[in-house]
Amino acid sequence: MGSRGRHKPTSKLPTINFRRKFKEIYKLGFVKSLRGGDTGIGKTLEELFGIPENNVSNDFQFGGKIIELKSQRAKASSRVTLITKSPYWDPLSAEEIIRKYGYPDAKGRQALKVTLTATAFNARGLKLALDRKHNRLNVVHERDGVLCYFKIDELMERIRTKLAQNLLVVFAEVKKIRGKEHFHYCRAYYLSTLSEENFERLLSEGIVVWEFRMDIRRHKTGKRGLFVRDHGAGFRISEKHLPELYAKREEIAP
């Protein structure tokens, strides 16, 4: 999922009637992947949709709207990064949290690499807690209370810059024929209007999680002292639940 901060001029985007095009693609049945590896599903779909190879993004336009095309394997359960954003380190700093609730890693560094949900405390006694009254998502410890926090509206602002406001998600069944992946693009949803209410619900249900991935290490450049290394702490969501972030969801009939 790329940043939505810059769009190509609409005059350079192909115009595609996606409802009609999806019906045509559905009738093709299983189509041989045009590229090996994980990117084959997207490359093959873009080709079938008629999005040019030199199109920097996988956007198209229809009805005066810019729409992003996204493909997913129907049975995929892996999480993707929604956004990365550091919390407000208050009342504790990142280093204080790692020292107090972390553990020595394989290299002897004090580290904390855990997944936090809003449904239960993890093995380190940490979880997320929504505080809608104060517009906060708190990181809490089961005994010590709030350790740091995010502002919910700022998280949503970051999500809106990361995800398209209009998104066409196409799911594909996958099978191998003579050792080659083939895709049947069998289900599609047109999504619009990212919803803060839905984001909060997905957090409260443990579908959106926050992964804390940090350790404390020494500088290698001759500098004295220690520093906190962030390995990409961020909010993640299972790909199959991505459509639920949107308030409006239209299933495209094949």
XYZ file of C-alpha atoms in Angstrom:
254
model
C 0.000 0.000 0.000
C 1.650 3.175 -1.160
C 1.248 6.723 -0.024
C -1.697 8.582 -1.495
C 0.046 11.943 -1.178
C 0.656 12.328 -4.932
C -1.573 11.388 -7.856
C -0.812 11.271 -11.517
C -2.810 13.863 -13.477
C -6.220 12.386 -14.290
C -5.635 13.094 -17.982
C -2.903 10.430 -17.925
C -4.947 7.784 -16.117
C -6.885 5.199 -18.146
C -10.677 5.400 -17.957
C -12.088 1.982 -17.065
C -15.670 0.900 -16.408
C -14.617 -1.422 -13.602
C -18.017 -3.090 -13.139
C -18.159 -4.195 -16.754
C -14.450 -5.067 -16.857
C -14.660 -7.274 -13.763
C -17.505 -9.282 -15.288
C -15.370 -9.916 -18.381
C -12.388 -10.987 -16.265
C -14.518 -13.270 -14.071
C -15.713 -15.195 -17.129
C -12.117 -15.990 -18.112
C -11.820 -18.461 -15.236
C -8.276 -19.338 -14.165
C -5.645 -17.182 -15.884
C -1.923 -17.991 -15.897
C 0.207 -15.598 -13.841
C 2.248 -13.212 -15.958
C 4.986 -12.979 -13.330
C 6.457 -15.299 -10.724
C 6.354 -14.546 -7.006
C 3.979 -12.572 -4.814
C 3.564 -9.691 -7.286
C 2.157 -11.935 -10.007
C -1.423 -11.590 -8.816
C -1.320 -7.784 -9.130
C 0.618 -7.679 -12.388
C -1.784 -10.129 -14.053
C -4.860 -8.206 -12.886
C -3.453 -4.862 -14.076
C -2.806 -6.379 -17.491
C -6.358 -7.751 -17.683
C -7.750 -4.365 -16.629
C -5.738 -2.600 -19.309
C -3.610 -0.483 -16.985
C -0.428 0.392 -18.946
C 2.932 -1.053 -17.907
C 4.375 2.474 -17.589
C 1.587 3.603 -15.240
C 3.567 4.526 -12.100
C 0.595 3.756 -9.859
C -2.141 1.169 -10.273
C -4.798 3.895 -10.432
C -7.480 4.436 -13.018
C -10.428 6.791 -13.320
C -14.143 6.314 -13.778
C -17.092 8.612 -13.173
C -14.812 11.527 -12.299
C -13.080 9.622 -9.485
C -9.549 8.296 -9.142
C -9.721 4.650 -8.064
C -6.871 2.443 -6.877
C -6.850 -1.190 -8.020
C -5.728 -3.766 -5.455
C -5.622 -7.553 -5.675
C -5.654 -10.118 -2.867
C -5.477 -13.876 -2.595
C -8.873 -15.060 -1.368
C -7.455 -17.210 1.440
C -4.633 -14.908 2.504
C -4.464 -14.337 6.253
C -1.180 -12.439 6.526
C -1.085 -8.969 8.031
C -0.007 -5.895 6.136
C 1.254 -2.629 7.604
C -1.513 -0.059 7.753
C 0.632 2.831 9.018
C 3.793 3.397 11.030
C 3.635 6.099 13.680
C 5.378 6.652 16.999
C 3.241 7.267 20.081
C 3.523 10.195 22.445
C 6.130 8.898 24.883
C 4.340 10.065 28.025
C 4.631 9.279 30.882
C 7.412 6.845 29.864
C 9.990 7.129 27.083
C 10.612 4.326 24.599
C 13.862 3.463 26.379
C 12.149 3.313 29.770
C 9.450 0.985 28.404
C 12.013 -1.329 26.790
C 14.133 -1.463 29.958
C 11.165 -2.128 32.233
C 9.083 -4.530 30.140
C 11.575 -5.909 27.628
C 14.053 -8.787 27.625
C 17.594 -9.555 26.372
C 17.521 -10.572 22.692
C 19.801 -13.126 20.967
C 22.581 -10.512 20.780
C 22.282 -9.512 24.414
C 20.540 -6.201 23.697
C 17.538 -5.143 25.727
C 14.587 -5.431 23.334
C 10.817 -5.406 23.162
C 9.261 -6.960 20.069
C 5.636 -7.803 20.769
C 2.147 -7.508 19.308
C -0.473 -5.524 21.236
C -4.233 -5.825 20.831
C -7.182 -4.176 22.563
C -8.721 -7.538 23.487
C -6.238 -8.969 25.996
C -2.936 -8.376 27.757
C -0.014 -10.091 26.036
C 2.735 -12.143 27.707
C 4.561 -8.927 28.709
C 1.406 -7.563 30.368
C 0.736 -4.977 27.637
C -2.363 -4.084 25.637
C -4.120 -1.252 23.797
C -7.022 0.636 25.395
C -9.361 3.022 23.593
C -10.196 6.250 25.420
C -12.691 7.879 23.043
C -13.560 10.640 25.509
C -10.004 11.993 25.331
C -9.356 11.015 21.681
C -6.652 8.593 22.787
C -5.474 5.080 22.150
C -3.431 4.195 25.209
C -0.678 1.623 25.574
C -1.245 0.192 29.052
C 0.364 -2.300 31.410
C -1.844 -4.561 33.509
C -0.356 -3.257 36.786
C 1.196 0.099 35.922
C -1.514 1.672 33.757
C -0.851 4.040 30.839
C 2.709 3.989 29.466
C 2.289 6.062 26.281
C -0.498 6.944 23.858
C -1.636 7.878 20.352
C -4.215 10.468 19.309
C -6.977 8.707 17.380
C -7.650 11.574 14.970
C -3.941 11.704 14.059
C -3.947 7.978 13.332
C -6.917 8.435 11.004
C -5.227 11.370 9.284
C -2.204 9.155 8.612
C -4.437 6.340 7.319
C -6.168 8.728 4.913
C -2.809 9.719 3.438
C -1.815 6.048 3.080
C -4.992 4.479 1.701
C -7.002 5.517 -1.328
C -10.380 7.130 -0.682
C -11.731 5.011 -3.546
C -10.439 1.462 -3.788
C -11.363 -1.528 -5.941
C -10.273 -4.745 -4.227
C -10.369 -7.904 -6.335
C -9.991 -11.315 -4.667
C -8.626 -14.323 -6.518
C -8.732 -18.071 -5.998
C -5.303 -19.567 -6.672
C -4.223 -22.943 -8.014
C -1.196 -24.395 -9.749
C -1.513 -25.910 -13.203
C 1.601 -27.747 -14.421
C 3.637 -25.983 -11.746
C 2.491 -22.460 -12.666
C 0.224 -20.242 -10.574
C -3.154 -19.414 -12.093
C -5.679 -16.899 -10.734
C -9.457 -16.799 -10.946
C -10.505 -13.249 -10.061
C -13.783 -14.219 -8.464
C -14.934 -11.454 -6.115
C -14.613 -7.676 -6.076
C -15.561 -4.792 -3.795
C -15.686 -1.094 -4.544
C -14.779 0.739 -1.345
C -15.138 4.420 -0.516
C -15.126 6.738 2.521
C -12.592 5.649 5.126
C -14.338 5.467 8.505
C -12.900 6.416 11.902
C -15.761 4.527 13.556
C -14.827 1.366 11.659
C -11.149 1.821 12.540
C -12.023 2.027 16.237
C -14.239 -1.061 15.963
C -11.471 -3.063 14.285
C -9.092 -1.974 17.046
C -11.533 -2.977 19.785
C -12.059 -6.393 18.145
C -8.327 -7.073 17.917
C -8.315 -7.042 14.115
C -6.074 -3.967 13.930
C -3.006 -4.525 16.114
C 0.072 -2.505 17.027
C 3.480 -4.125 16.788
C 6.173 -2.750 19.096
C 9.545 -3.531 17.482
C 12.413 -1.745 19.244
C 15.704 -2.431 21.003
C 18.474 -0.502 22.743
C 21.923 -0.626 21.139
C 25.279 1.120 21.035
C 26.327 3.478 18.263
C 28.687 1.926 15.710
C 30.148 5.229 14.522
C 32.249 5.987 17.572
C 29.545 8.000 19.313
C 29.216 7.366 23.002
C 26.087 6.136 24.662
C 23.063 4.128 23.585
C 20.089 4.732 21.331
C 16.702 3.145 20.640
C 16.461 1.381 17.284
C 12.930 1.294 15.836
C 12.404 -1.714 13.565
C 9.184 -0.395 12.063
C 6.702 -0.314 14.923
C 3.301 0.139 13.333
C -0.362 -0.708 13.051
C -1.141 -3.838 11.055
C -4.279 -5.497 9.727
C -5.074 -8.783 8.029
C -5.495 -8.178 4.296
C -8.898 -9.845 4.257
C -10.217 -7.265 6.745
C -8.949 -4.216 4.829
C -12.373 -3.527 3.215
C -13.894 -3.121 6.682
C -12.038 0.179 7.145
C -14.438 1.747 4.638
C -17.955 2.970 5.397
C -19.263 2.234 1.902
C -18.732 -1.225 0.419
C -20.315 -2.336 -2.825
C -19.861 -5.937 -3.936
C -19.445 -6.080 -7.707
C -21.573 -8.864 -9.157
C -19.718 -11.070 -11.682
